[in-house]
Structures are given as structure tokens and as C-alpha cells.
Coordinates of C-alpha atoms in Angstrom, one line a residue:
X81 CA 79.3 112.2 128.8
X82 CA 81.3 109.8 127.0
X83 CA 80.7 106.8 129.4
X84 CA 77.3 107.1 127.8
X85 CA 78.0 106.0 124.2
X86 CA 77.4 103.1 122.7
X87 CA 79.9 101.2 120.2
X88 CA 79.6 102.1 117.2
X89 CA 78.5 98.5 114.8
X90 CA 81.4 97.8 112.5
X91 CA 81.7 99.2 108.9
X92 CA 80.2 96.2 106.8
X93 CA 83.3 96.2 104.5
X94 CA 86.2 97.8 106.3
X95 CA 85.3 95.8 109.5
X96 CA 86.2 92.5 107.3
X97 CA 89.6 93.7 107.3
X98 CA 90.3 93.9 111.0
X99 CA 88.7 90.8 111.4
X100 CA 90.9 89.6 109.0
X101 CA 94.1 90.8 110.5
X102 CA 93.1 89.2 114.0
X103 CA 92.7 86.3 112.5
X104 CA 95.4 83.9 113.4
X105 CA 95.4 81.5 110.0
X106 CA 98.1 81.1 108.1
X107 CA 96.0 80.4 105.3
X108 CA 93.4 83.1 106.0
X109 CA 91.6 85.0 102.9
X110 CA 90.8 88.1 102.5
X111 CA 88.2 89.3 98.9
X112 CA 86.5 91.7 101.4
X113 CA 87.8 95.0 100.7
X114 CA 88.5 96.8 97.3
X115 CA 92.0 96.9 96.5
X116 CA 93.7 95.4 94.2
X117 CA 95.9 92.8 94.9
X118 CA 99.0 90.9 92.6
X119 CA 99.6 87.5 92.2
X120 CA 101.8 87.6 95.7
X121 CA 98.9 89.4 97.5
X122 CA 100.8 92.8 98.0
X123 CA 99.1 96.3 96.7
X124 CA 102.0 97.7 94.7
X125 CA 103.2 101.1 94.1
X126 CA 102.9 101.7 90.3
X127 CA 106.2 102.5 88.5
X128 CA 104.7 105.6 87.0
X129 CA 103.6 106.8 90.4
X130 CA 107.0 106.5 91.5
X131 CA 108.7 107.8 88.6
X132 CA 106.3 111.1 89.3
X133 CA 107.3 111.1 92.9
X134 CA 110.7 111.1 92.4
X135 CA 110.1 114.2 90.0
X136 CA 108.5 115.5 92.6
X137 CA 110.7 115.3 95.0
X138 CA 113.0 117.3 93.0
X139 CA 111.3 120.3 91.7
X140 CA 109.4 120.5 94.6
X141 CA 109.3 124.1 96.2
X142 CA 106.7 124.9 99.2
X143 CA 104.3 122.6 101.4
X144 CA 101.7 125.7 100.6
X145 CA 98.3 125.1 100.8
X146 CA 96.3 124.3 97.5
X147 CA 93.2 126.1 96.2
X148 CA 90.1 125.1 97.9
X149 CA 89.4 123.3 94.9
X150 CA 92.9 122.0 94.2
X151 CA 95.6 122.0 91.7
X152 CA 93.9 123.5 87.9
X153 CA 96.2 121.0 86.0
X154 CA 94.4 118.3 88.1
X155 CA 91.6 119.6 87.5
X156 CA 92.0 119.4 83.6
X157 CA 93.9 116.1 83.5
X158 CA 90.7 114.8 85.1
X159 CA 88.2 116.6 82.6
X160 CA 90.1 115.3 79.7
X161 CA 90.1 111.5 81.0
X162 CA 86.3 111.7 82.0
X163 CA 85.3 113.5 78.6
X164 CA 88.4 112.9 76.2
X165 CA 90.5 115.9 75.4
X166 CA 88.6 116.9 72.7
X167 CA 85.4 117.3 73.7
X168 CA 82.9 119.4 73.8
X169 CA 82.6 120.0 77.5
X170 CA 86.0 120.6 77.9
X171 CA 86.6 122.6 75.2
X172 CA 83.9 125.5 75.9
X173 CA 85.2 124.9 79.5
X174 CA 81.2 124.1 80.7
X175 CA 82.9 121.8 83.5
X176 CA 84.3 122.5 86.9
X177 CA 86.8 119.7 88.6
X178 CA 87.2 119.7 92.4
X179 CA 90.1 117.7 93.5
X180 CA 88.4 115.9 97.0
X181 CA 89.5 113.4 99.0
X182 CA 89.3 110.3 97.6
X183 CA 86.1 109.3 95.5
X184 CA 84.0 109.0 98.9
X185 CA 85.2 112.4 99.6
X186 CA 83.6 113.6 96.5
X187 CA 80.5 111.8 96.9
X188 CA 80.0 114.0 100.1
X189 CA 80.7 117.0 98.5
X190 CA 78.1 116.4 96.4
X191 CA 75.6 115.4 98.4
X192 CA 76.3 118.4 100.4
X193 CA 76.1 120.7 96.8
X194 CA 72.6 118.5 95.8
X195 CA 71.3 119.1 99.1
X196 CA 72.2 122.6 100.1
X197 CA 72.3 124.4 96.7
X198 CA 70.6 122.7 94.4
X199 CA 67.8 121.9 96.9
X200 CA 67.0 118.5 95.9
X201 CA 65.4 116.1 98.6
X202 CA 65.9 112.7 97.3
X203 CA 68.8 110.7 95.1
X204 CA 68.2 107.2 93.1
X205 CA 70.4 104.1 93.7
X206 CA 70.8 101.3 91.6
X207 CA 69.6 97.8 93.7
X208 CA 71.7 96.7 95.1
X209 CA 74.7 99.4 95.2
X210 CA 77.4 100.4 97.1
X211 CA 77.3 100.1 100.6
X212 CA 78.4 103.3 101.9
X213 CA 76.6 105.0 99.0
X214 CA 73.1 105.5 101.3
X215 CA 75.4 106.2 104.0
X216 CA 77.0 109.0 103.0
X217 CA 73.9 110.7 101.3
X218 CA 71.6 109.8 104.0
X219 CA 73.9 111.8 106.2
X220 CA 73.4 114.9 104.4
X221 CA 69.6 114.7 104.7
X222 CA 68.8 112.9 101.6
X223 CA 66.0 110.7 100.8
X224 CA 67.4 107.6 99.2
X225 CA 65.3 106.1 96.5
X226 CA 65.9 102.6 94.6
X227 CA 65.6 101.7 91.4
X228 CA 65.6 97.8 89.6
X229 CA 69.1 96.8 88.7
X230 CA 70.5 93.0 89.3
X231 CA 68.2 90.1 87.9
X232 CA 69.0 87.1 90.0
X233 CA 67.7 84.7 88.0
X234 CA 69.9 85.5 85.1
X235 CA 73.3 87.3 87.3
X236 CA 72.8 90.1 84.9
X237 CA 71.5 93.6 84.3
X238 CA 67.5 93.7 84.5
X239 CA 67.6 96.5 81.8
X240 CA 63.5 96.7 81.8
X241 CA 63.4 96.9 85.6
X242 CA 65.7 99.4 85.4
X243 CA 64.6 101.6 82.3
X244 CA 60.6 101.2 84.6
X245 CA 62.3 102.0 87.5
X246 CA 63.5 105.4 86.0
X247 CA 60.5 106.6 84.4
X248 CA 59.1 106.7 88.0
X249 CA 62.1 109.8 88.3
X250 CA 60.6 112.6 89.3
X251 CA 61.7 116.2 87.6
X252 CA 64.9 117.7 89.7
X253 CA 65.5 114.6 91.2
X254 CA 68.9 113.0 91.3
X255 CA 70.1 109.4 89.7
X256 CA 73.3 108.0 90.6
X257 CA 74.6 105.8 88.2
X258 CA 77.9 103.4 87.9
X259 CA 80.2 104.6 85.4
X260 CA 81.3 101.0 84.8
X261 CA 82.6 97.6 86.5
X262 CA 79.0 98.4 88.6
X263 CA 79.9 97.9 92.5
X264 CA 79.1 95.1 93.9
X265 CA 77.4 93.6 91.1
X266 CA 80.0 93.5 88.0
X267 CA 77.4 93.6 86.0
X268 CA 77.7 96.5 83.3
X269 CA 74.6 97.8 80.5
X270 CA 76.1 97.9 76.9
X271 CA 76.8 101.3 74.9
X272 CA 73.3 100.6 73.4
X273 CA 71.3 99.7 77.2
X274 CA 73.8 103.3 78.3
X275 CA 72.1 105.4 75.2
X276 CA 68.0 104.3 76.3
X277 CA 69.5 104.8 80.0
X278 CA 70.9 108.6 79.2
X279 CA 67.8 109.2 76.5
X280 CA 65.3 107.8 79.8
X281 CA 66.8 110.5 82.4
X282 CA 66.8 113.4 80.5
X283 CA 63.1 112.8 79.6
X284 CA 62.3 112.6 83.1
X285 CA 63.9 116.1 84.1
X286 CA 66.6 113.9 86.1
X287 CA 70.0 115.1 87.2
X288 CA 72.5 112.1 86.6
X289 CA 75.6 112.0 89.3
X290 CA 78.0 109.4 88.0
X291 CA 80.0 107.5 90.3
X292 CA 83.0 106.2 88.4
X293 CA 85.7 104.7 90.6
X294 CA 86.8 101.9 88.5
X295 CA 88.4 103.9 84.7
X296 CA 90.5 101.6 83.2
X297 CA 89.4 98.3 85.2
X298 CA 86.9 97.3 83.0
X299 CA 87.7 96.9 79.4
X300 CA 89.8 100.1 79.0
X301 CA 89.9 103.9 79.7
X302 CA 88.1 105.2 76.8
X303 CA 85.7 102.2 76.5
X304 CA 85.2 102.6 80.4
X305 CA 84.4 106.0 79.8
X306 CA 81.5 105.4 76.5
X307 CA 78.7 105.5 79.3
X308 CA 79.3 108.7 80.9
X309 CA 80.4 109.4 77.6
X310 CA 76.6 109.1 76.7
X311 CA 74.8 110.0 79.7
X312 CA 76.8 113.7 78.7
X313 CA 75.8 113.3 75.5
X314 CA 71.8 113.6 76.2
X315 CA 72.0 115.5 79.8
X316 CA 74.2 118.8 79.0
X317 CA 73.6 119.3 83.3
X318 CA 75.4 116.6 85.0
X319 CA 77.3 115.3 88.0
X320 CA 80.6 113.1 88.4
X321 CA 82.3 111.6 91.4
X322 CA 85.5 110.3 90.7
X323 CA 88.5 108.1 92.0
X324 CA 91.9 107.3 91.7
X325 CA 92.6 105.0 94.3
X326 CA 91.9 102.0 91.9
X327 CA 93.4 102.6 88.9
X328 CA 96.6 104.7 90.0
X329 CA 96.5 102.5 93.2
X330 CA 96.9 105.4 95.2
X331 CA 94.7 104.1 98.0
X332 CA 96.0 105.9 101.2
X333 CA 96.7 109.3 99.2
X334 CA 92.7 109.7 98.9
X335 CA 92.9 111.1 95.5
X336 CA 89.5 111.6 94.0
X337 CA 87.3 114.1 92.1
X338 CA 83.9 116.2 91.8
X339 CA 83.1 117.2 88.7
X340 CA 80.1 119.8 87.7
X341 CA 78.9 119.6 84.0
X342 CA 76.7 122.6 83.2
X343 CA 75.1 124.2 79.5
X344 CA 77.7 127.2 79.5
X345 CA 80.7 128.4 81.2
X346 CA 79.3 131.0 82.7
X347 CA 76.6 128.5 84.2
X348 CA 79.9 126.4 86.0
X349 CA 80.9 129.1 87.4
X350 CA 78.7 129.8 89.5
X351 CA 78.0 126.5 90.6
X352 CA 81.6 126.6 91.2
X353 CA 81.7 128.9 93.7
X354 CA 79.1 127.0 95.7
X355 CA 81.1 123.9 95.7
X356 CA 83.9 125.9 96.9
X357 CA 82.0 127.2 99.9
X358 CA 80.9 123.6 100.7
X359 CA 84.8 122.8 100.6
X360 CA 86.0 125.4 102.5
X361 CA 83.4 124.4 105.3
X362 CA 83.9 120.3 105.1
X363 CA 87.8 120.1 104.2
X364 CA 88.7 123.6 103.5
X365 CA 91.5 122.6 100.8
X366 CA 92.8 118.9 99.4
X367 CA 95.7 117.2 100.1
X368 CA 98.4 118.1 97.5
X369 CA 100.8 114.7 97.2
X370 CA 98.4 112.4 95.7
X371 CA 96.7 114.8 93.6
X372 CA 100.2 116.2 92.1
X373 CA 101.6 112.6 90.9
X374 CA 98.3 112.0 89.0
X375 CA 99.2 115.2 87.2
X376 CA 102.5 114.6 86.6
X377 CA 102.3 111.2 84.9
X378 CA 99.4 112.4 83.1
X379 CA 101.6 115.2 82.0
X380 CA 104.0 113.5 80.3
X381 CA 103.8 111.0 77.3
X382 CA 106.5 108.5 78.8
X383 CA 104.5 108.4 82.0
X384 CA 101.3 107.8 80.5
X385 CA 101.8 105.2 78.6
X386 CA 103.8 103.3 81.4
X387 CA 100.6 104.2 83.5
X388 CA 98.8 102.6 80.8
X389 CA 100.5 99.2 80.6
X390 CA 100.5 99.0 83.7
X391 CA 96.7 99.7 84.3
X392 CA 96.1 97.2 81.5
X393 CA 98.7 94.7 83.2
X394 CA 96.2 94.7 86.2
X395 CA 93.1 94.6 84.4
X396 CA 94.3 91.9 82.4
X397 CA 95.3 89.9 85.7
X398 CA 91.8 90.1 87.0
X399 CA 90.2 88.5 83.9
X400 CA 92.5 85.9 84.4
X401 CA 91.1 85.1 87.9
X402 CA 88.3 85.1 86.9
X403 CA 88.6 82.7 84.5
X404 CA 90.8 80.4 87.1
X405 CA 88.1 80.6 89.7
X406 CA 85.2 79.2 87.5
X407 CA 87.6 76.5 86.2
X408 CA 88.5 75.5 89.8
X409 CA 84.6 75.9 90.4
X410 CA 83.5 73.8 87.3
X411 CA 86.3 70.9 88.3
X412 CA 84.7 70.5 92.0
X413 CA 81.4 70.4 90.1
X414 CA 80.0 73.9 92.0
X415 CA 77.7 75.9 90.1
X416 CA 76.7 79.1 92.2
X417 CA 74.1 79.7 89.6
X418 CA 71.1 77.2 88.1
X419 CA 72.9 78.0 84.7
X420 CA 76.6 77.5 86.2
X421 CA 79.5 79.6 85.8
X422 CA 79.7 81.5 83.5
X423 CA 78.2 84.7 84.8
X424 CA 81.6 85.2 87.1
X425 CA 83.6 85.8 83.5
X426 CA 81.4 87.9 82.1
X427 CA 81.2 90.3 84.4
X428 CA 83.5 93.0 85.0
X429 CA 85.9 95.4 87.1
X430 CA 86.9 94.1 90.6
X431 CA 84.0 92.5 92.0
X432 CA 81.8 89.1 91.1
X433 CA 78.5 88.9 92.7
X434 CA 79.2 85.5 93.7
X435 CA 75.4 84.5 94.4
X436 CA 77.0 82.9 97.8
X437 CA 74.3 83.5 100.5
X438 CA 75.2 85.5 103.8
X439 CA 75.0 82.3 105.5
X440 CA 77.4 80.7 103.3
X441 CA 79.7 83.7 103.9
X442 CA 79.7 83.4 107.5
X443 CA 80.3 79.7 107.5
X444 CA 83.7 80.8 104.9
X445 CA 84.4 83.4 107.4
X446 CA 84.0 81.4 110.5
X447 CA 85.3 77.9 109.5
X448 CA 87.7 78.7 106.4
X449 CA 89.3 81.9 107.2
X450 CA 88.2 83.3 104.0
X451 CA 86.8 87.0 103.9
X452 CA 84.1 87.9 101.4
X453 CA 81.5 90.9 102.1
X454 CA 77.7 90.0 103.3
X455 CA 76.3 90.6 100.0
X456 CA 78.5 87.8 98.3
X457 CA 80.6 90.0 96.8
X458 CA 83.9 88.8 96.2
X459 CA 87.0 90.9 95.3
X460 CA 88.1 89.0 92.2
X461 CA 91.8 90.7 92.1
X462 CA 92.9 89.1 96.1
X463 CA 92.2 85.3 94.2
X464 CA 95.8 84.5 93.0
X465 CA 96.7 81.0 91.5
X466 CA 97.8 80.2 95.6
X467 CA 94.8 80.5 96.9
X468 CA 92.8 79.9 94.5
X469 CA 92.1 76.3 94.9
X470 CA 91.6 76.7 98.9
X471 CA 89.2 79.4 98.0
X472 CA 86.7 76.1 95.8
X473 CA 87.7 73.9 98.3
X474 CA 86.1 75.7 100.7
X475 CA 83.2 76.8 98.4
X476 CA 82.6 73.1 97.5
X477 CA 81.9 72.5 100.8
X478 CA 79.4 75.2 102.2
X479 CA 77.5 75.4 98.7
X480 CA 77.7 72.1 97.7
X481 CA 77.6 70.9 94.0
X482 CA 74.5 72.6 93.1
X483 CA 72.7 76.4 94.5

């Protein structure tokens, strides 16, 4: 039977990497996948996170298994981050966390909880969006739908397209929207654009799922925070997917989260016990390491705000590539855009939407040794000062002075 299957194509994002590590060039560079990356091209272990390990590893007492839906002082450290710790929502306890594996691992849980218990056919993605994002919720059986989001012509938000695009929500159905630092785009609405977006959904009878993997990579935790912020504000039903993997950089731990916003406590419950039964069927419980040191640095006041310097230490190191890379740009005299430059420093998180073609990428890939996704997005936190100037070399020469 198994002499029968055919190879599987490789995963449009992950496959870059083991392209990458077969390739033989000492200079080779890799802005394909999203991790971040510090000036010497390592992934580092955060202080904090080892600080709460080693904790750990002392008060430790059983390798038990966790609740289906994980650790309850997770659960709440990730409410009061999402929502602040004195909100609303967590205060009348209308919310239910699930810790999951890893952000991905919660946007299949709640595909599976849209499709299977909510009985909801379709879910609205932002155009363009993140890969893996029609993947995963086609899998489950779910319609995806798209609605207006990147305007070429300016590299910014198309706010109108987008606000058109969701009055064509129908009642029930889901929209999944980008917390912040938008994947792949960078491009982010403002508080203001985030109010008419919230205001626009709940007219429509929309369910809003909010994808928010980047916390704390944008311009800060709370002001990362302001759209969900918002979106809860005006939809008292909502959904969140959640990560950790970016701003704790606990990658291979798969830390991540499903939250379920509903009008009471009593409401959450019961949707709570559905998510549970979807858990038990997928996963049946998380994994408790990653999960735990999350919990304890968020525990403690030390921890947190080492955590915090530290998240702002790496935030603050991707601004500054971005900055680097469109003054290396500007000195070759490449503009990736009619207008120039500019549009890589304004926008924000992880990823620039370079407006290099997939031609152009394949001619980096193949003749440069340089590693950037189809689409053009490039992971802004592997440029260092290094490689920098390789990196517009090589741009220089496949886009020319002018796009």
C-alpha cells in the first residue's frame, strides 16, 4: 500500500529551511522562517525562561499528566495578558483558556470547535494571510473566504477594501483577524481603523477569532494588545488563538493558547466542555514544560520584568534592521516600491513584505544563497549588521535600481 504514495510537496515555509541547511554556502541566508534571530544568528534561551526552569527543576514533584485543558494558572496568566488583569472579561470569569500546542495547535482546535460545535461552514481571511492558515481550517472542512487587506500600490493597509470586504460577512460566520505585526504583510490598522473594524463585525452577526502570535513584537504588550482590546470591546462572543513561541522564544516547547470569550460565565462553561471533548480526541492533554515556565515568570515580579526587557531588547533590535536594511537599500539606489523605502520601517513585528517578486526570490535562492518565502516576505529579525550588506548586494542585482 505504501509503494503507492506520492511525495508529499514541500511545506512552503518550513521546506526553506532544509533547503537552507543543504545548502553548502558559507555565506548562505536564511529570512524564510519565523524565528527570531540575534545579531550572531543564534535563537537564544531568554534569561527569564531559564531562571523559571531552574525553579522548576527544583520544586518539581511528578511528570503527571495535566488537565485536558492544561495548567489553571496558565490559563489565567494568559487571560490577564490578552485582556489586562483588570478587565471585564476576566474578572466575571466570561473566558475559558486552553493551553494547546503551540499557536498552530490552537488554531486547530478551533477550527475543530467552529466546525463541529458551533456549526459554522465558512471562516474569513485577511488577503494575503498566513500560509498555513487555509491549511489548517480547510482540513477541518471549512470554507475559506477572503477579504481585501494589502494595497500594493501604497505597501499599506487597504482599510476601505477591507471594512467592504466585511460587510459582505454573513451572520454566524467566522472572521479571523491579526492581533498585530499582521503575518506576512507587517502592515498593522491603527486603534481608530481597529474600532470601525470591531464596530463592522458585530453589525454583521460575525464571530471574530483573533490570531495573535506576535504580543510584545510590535510596539509593546499592552499597545499590541489595544486591537483585540477593541474587537472585545464591541463583540462580547469571541475567539483567540494564541502563541508563545515568539515572544518567550519558546519555539520547540509548542506553547500556545485557545481562548473562548462568551456574554456570562455560565455561557464559557459550557463551551468549555466542548473544547475539552475536542482535546481529549486531537491531543488528549498539553505538554506541561513549556506551559509551566510561562507561568512561573509571569508569576513573579522579578521574572516579569526581566521577561520584559528582554522582549523589548528584541523588539527594539528588529526596528533597528529595519532601519539598516533600507539605508543599505537607499545607498545601492534600490527602491522595492515606486515611492521607495520607506514602507519596510513602518511596518511592524517580524516580517516586511518586501514587494520582491517570486521570481526574484528564486534567483536570491538559487544564485545568492539567500532564503526568503515565495510571497516576498522576509524575516526582518535573521538580517544582522553581517549580512546585511550581502543581503542589498544581492537585491541590487536581481531588482535592479528601480521595481
Amino acid at each position: 500500500m505504501f509503494k503507492s504514495i506520492e511525495m508529499a510537496p514541500a511545506d512552503p515555509i518550513l521546506g526553506l529551511s532544509e533547503a537552507f541547511k543543504a545548502d553548502t554556502n558559507a555565506d548562505k541566508i536564511n529570512l524564510g522562517v519565523g524565528v527570531y534571530k540575534d545579531e550572531a544568528g543564534a535563537t537564544p534561551v531568554l534569561k527569564c525562561i531559564k531562571s523559571a526552569e531552574a525553579k522548576l527543576v527544583d520544586t518539581e514533584t511528578t511528570k503527571g499528566y495535566l488537565p485536558i485543558d492544561g495548567n489553571p494558572a496558565y490559563g489565567q496568566a494568559v487571560r490577564e495578558l490578552l485582556f489586562g488583569s483588570n478587565s471585564e472579561i476576566v474578572a466575571s470569569a466570561r473566558a475559558a483558556t486552553s493551553h494547546t500546542p503551540g499557536g498552530t495547535g490552537a488554531l486547530r482546535v478551533a477550527g475543530e470547535f467552529i466546525k463541529n460545535v458551533l456549526g459554522v461552514k465558512s471562516i474569513w481571511l485577511s488577503d494575503p494571510s498566513w500560509a498555513n492558515h487555509a491549511a489548517v481550517f480547510g482540513a477541518v472542512g471549512l470554507e475559506v473566504k477572503k477579504y481585501p487587506y494589502f494595497d500594493k500600490a501604497s505597501n499599506g493597509l487597504d482599510f476601505q477594501g477591507m471594512i467592504e470586504g466585511l460587510k459582505s460577512v454573513g451572520k454566524g460566520e467566522v472572521v479571523l483577524l491579526h492581533g498585530c505585526c499582521h503575518n506576512p504583510t507587517g502592515v498593522d490598522p491603527t486603534v481608530e481603523q481597529w474600532e470601525k473594524i470591531a464596530s463592522v463585525v458585530a453589525e454583521r452577526g460575525g464571530l471574530p477569532l483573533v490570531d495573535f502570535a506576535y504580543q510584545g513584537f510590535g510596539v509593546g504588550l499592552e499597545e499590541d494588545a489595544a486591537g483585540l482590546r477593541a474587537v472585545a470591546a464591541k463583540n462580547k462572543e469571541l475567539l483567540v488563538c494564541s502563541s508563545f513561541s515568539k515572544n518567550f522564544g519558546l519555539y520547540n516547547e509548542r506553547v500556545g493558547a485557545f481562548t473562548v470569550v462568551a456574554e456570562d460565565a455560565e455561557a464559557v462553561k459550557k463551551a468549555q466542555s466542548q473544547v475539552k471533548t475536542l482535546i481529549r480526541r486531537i491531543y488528549s492533554n498539553p505538554p506541561a514544560h513549556g506551559g509551566a515556565a510561562v507561568a512561573t515568570v509571569l508569576a513573579d515580579d522579578a521574572l516579569t520584568k526581566q521577561w520584559h526587557d528582554e522582549l523589548a531588547e528584541m523588539r527594539e533590535r528588529i526596528a533597528k534592521m529595519r532601519q539598516l536594511f533600507v539605508d543599505e537599500l537607499n545607498q545601492r539606489g534600490v527602491k522595492l516600491s515606486d515611492a521607495g523605502n520607506q514602507f519596510i520601517v513602518d511596518q511592524c513585528g517580524m516580517f516586511s513584505f518586501s514587494g520582491l517578486t517570486k521570481e526574484q526570490v528564486d534567483v536570491l535562492k538559487k544564485e545568492h544563497s539567500i532564503y526568503i518565502v515565495g510571497s516576498g516576505r522576509i524575516n526582518v529579525a535573521g538580517i544582522s549588521e553581517k549580512n546585511v550588506g550581502k543581503l542589498c548586494d544581492a537585491i541590487a542585482v536581481v531588482a535592479g535600481a528601480a521595481v
